[in-house]
PDB file of C-alpha atoms in Angstrom:
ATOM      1  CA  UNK A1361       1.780  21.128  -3.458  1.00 71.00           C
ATOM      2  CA  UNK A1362       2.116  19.981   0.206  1.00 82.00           C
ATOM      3  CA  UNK A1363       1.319  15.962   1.079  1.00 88.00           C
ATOM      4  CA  UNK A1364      -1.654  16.273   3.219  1.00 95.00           C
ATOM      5  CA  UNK A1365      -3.298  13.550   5.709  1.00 94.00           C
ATOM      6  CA  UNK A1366      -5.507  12.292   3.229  1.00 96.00           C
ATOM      7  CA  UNK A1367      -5.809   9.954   0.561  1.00 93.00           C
ATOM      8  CA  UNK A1368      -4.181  11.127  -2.927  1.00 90.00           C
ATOM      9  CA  UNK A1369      -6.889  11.350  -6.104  1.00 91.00           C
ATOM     10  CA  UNK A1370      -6.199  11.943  -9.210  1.00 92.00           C
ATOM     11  CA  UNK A1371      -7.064  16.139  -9.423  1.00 94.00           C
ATOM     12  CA  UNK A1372      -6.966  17.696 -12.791  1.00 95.00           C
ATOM     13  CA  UNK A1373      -4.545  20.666 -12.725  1.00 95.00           C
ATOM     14  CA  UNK A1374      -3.921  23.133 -15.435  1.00 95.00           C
ATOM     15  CA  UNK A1375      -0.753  25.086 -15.424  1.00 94.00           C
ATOM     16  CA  UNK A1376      -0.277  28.551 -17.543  1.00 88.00           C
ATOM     17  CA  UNK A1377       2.539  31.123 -17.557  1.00 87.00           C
ATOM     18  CA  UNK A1378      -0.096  33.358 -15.278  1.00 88.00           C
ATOM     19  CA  UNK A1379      -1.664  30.249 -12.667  1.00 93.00           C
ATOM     20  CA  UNK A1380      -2.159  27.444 -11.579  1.00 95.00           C
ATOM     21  CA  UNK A1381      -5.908  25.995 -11.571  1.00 96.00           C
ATOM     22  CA  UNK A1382      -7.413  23.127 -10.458  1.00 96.00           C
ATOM     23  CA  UNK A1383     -10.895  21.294 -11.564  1.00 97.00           C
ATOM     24  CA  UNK A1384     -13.567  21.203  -8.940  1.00 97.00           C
ATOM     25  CA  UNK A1385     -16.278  18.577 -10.171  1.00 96.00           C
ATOM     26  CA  UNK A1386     -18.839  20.018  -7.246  1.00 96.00           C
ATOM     27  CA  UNK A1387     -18.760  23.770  -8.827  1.00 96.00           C
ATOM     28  CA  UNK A1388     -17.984  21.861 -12.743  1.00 95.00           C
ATOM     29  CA  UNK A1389     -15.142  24.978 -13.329  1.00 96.00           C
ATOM     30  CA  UNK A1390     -11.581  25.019 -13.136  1.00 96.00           C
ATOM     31  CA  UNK A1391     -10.457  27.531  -9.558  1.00 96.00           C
ATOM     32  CA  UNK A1392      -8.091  29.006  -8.610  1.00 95.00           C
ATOM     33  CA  UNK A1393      -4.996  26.378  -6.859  1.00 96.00           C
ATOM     34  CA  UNK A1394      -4.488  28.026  -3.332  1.00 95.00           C
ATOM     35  CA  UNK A1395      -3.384  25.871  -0.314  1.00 95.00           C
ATOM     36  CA  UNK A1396      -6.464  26.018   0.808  1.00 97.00           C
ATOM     37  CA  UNK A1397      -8.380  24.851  -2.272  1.00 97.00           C
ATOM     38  CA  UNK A1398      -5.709  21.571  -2.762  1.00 97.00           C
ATOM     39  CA  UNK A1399      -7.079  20.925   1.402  1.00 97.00           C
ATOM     40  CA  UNK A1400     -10.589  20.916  -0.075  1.00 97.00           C
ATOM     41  CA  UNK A1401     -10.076  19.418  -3.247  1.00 97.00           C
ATOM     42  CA  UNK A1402      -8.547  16.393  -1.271  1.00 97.00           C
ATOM     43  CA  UNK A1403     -11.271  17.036   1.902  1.00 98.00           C
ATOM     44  CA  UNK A1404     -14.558  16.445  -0.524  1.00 98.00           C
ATOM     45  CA  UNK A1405     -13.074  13.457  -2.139  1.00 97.00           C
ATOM     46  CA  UNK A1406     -12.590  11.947   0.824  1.00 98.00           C
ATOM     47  CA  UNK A1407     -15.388  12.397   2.125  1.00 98.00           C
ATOM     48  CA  UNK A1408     -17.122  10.950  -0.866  1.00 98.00           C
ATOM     49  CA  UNK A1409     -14.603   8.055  -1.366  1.00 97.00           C
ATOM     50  CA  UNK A1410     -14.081   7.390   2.363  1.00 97.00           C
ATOM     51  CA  UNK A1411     -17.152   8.295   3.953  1.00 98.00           C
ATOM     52  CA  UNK A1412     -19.255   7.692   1.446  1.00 98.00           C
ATOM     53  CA  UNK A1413     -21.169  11.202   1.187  1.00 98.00           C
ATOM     54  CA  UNK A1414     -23.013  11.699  -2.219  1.00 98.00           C
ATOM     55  CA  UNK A1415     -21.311  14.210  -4.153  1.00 97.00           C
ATOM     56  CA  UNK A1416     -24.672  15.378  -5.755  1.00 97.00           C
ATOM     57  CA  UNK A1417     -25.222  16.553  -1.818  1.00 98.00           C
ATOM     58  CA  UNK A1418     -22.295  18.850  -1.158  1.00 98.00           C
ATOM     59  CA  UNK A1419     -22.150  22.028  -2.201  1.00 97.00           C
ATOM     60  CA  UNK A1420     -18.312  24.112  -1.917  1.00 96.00           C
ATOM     61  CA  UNK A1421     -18.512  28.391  -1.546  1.00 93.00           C
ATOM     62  CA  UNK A1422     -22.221  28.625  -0.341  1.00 91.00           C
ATOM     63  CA  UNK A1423     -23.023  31.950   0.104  1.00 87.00           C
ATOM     64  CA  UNK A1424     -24.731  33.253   3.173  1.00 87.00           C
ATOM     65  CA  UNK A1425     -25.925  36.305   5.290  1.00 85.00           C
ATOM     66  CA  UNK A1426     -25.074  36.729   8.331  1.00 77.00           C
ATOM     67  CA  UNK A1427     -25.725  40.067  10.189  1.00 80.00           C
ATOM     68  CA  UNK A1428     -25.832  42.424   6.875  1.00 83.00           C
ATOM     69  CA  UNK A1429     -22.936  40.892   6.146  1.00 86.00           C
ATOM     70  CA  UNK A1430     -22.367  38.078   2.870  1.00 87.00           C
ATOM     71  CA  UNK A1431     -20.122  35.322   3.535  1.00 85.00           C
ATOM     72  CA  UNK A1432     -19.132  32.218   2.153  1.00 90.00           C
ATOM     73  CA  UNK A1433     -19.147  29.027   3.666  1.00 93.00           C
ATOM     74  CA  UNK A1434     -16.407  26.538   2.784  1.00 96.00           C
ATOM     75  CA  UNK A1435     -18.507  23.186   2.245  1.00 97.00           C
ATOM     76  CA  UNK A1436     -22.114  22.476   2.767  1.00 97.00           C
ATOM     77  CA  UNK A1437     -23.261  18.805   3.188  1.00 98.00           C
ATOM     78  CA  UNK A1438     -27.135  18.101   2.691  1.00 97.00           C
ATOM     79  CA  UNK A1439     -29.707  15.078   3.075  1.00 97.00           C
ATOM     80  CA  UNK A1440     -31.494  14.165   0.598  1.00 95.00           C
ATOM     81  CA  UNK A1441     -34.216  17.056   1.014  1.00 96.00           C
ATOM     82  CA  UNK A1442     -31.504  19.483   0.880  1.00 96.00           C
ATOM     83  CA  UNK A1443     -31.630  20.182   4.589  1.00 96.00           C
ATOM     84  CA  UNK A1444     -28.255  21.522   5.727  1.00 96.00           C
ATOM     85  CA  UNK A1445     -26.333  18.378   8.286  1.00 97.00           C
ATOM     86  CA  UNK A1446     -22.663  19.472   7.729  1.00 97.00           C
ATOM     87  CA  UNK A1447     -20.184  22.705   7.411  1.00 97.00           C
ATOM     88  CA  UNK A1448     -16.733  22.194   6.563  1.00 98.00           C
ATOM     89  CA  UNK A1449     -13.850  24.729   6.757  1.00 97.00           C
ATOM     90  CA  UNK A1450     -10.297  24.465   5.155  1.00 98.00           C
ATOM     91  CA  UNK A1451      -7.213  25.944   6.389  1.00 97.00           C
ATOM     92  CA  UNK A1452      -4.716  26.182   4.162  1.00 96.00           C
ATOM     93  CA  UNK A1453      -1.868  23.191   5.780  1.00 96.00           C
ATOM     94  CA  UNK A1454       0.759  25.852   7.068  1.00 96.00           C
ATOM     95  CA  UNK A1455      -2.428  27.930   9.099  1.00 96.00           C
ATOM     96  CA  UNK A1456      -2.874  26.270  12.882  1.00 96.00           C
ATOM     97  CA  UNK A1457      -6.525  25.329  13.770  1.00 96.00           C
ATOM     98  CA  UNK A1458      -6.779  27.687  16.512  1.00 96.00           C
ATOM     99  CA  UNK A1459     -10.062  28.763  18.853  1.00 95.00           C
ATOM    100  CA  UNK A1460     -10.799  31.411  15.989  1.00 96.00           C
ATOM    101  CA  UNK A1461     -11.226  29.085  13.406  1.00 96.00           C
ATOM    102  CA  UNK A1462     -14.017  27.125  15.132  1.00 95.00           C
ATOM    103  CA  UNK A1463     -15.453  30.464  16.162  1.00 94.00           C
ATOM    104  CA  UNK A1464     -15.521  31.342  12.738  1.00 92.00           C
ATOM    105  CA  UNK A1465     -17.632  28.278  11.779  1.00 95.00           C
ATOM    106  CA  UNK A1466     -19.550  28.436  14.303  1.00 93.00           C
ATOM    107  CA  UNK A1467     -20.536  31.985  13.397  1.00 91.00           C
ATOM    108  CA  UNK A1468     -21.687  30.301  10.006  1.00 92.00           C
ATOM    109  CA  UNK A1469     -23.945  27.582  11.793  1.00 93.00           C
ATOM    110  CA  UNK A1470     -25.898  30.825  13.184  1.00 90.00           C
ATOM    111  CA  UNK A1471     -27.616  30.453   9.837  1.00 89.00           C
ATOM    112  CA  UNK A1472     -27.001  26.867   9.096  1.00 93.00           C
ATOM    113  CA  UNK A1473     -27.796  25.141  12.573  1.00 95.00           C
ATOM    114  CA  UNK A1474     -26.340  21.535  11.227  1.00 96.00           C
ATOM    115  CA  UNK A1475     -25.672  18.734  13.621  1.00 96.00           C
ATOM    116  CA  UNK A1476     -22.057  18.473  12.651  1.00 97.00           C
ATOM    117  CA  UNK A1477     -19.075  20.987  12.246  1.00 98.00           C
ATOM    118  CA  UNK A1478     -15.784  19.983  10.398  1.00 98.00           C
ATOM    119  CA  UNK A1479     -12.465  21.636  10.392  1.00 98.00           C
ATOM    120  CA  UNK A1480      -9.579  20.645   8.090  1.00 98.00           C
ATOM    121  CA  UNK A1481      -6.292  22.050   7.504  1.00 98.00           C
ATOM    122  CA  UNK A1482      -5.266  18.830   5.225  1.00 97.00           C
ATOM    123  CA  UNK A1483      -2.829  17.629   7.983  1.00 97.00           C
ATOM    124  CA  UNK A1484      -5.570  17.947  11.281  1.00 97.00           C
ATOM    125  CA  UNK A1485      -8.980  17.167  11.105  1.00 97.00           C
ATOM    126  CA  UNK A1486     -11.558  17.967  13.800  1.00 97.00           C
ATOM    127  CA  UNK A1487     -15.358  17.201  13.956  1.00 98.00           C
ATOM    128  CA  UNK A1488     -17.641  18.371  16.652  1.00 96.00           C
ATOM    129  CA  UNK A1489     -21.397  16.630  16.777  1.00 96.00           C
ATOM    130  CA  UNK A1490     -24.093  19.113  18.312  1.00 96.00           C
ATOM    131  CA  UNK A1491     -26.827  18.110  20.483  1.00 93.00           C
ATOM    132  CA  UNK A1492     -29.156  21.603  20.695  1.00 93.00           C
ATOM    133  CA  UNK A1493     -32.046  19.665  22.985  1.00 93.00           C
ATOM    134  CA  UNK A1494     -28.912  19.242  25.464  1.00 94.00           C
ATOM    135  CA  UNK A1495     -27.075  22.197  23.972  1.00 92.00           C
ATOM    136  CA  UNK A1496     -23.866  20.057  24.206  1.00 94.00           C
ATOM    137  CA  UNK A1497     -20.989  20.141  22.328  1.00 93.00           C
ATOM    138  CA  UNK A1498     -18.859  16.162  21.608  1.00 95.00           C
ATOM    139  CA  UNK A1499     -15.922  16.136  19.595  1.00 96.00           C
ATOM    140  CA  UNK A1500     -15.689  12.782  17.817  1.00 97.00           C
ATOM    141  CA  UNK A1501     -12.562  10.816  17.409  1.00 96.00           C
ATOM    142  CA  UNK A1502     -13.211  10.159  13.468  1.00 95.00           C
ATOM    143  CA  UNK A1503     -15.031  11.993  10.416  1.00 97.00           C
ATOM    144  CA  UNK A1504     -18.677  10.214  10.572  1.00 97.00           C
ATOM    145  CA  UNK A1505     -19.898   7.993   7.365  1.00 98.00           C
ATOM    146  CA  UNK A1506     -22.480   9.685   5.609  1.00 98.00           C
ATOM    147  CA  UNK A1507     -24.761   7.095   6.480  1.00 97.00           C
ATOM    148  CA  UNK A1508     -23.926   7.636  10.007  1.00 97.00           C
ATOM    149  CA  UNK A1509     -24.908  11.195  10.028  1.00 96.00           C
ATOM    150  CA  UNK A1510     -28.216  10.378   8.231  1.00 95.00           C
ATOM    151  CA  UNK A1511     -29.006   8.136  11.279  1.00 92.00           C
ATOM    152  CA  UNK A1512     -28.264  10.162  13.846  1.00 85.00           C
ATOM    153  CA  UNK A1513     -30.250  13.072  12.563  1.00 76.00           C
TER     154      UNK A1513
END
């Protein structure tokens, strides 16, 4: 697999004659290894290594409604009352992060309404903070500390 902009880990990968899977300790089952699940495989432990978000609090292929319609939502980081205060959505490293991919995302926070948005393609990373009482939009120069998000909430 592609070298991504983030810090190696350790991954446990099981190879057959048929696939290639990978374990995902957030979902406790071995998936599927796509491009995009090696971006989030190396996305969540970053952000619990790194950032130090509690891996209890982050849920990976939440399902949701949206307009009749189910979808699933890449990552979902919560506070400790499982409100919602983070979505994250993987590209695989080859796709661009274009104006449709933070449409697409933002189409999710229709249901979610979190303070944060976070795009990752495993080379690019983008995070936007939203402020809805000044219904602005700030993209920030680095991937916030958990702790940081908490106090900005």
């Amino acid at each position: 697999m592609l070298r991504l902009n983030l810090p190696p880990f350790p991954f446990k990968i099981v190879r057959n004659e048929s696939n290639v899977t990978i374990f995902d300790p957030l979902r406790k089952k071995y998936v599927a290894l796509t491009p995009e699940e090696w971006v989030r495989q190396h996305f969540v432990q970053y952000l619990i290594n790194e950032r130090g978000f509690p891996g209890a609090l982050i849920a990976n292929e939440v399902s949701i409604k949206l307009h009749r319609t189910s979808k699933r939502c890449d990552t979902v980081v919560y506070d400790n009352q499982l409100n919602p205060l983070a979505l994250v959505e993987y590209k695989a490293p080859e796709v661009e992060i274009t104006q449709k991919v933070f449409e697409q995302i933002s189409r999710y926070n229709i249901v979610f309404k979190v303070p944060y948005l976070i795009i990752s393609n495993g080379l690019s990373h983008y995070c936007c903070q939203i402020d809805y009482e000044n219904q602005r939009i700030s993209f920030l120069k680095e991937i916030p500390t958990y702790q940081e998000i908490i106090q900005n909430k």
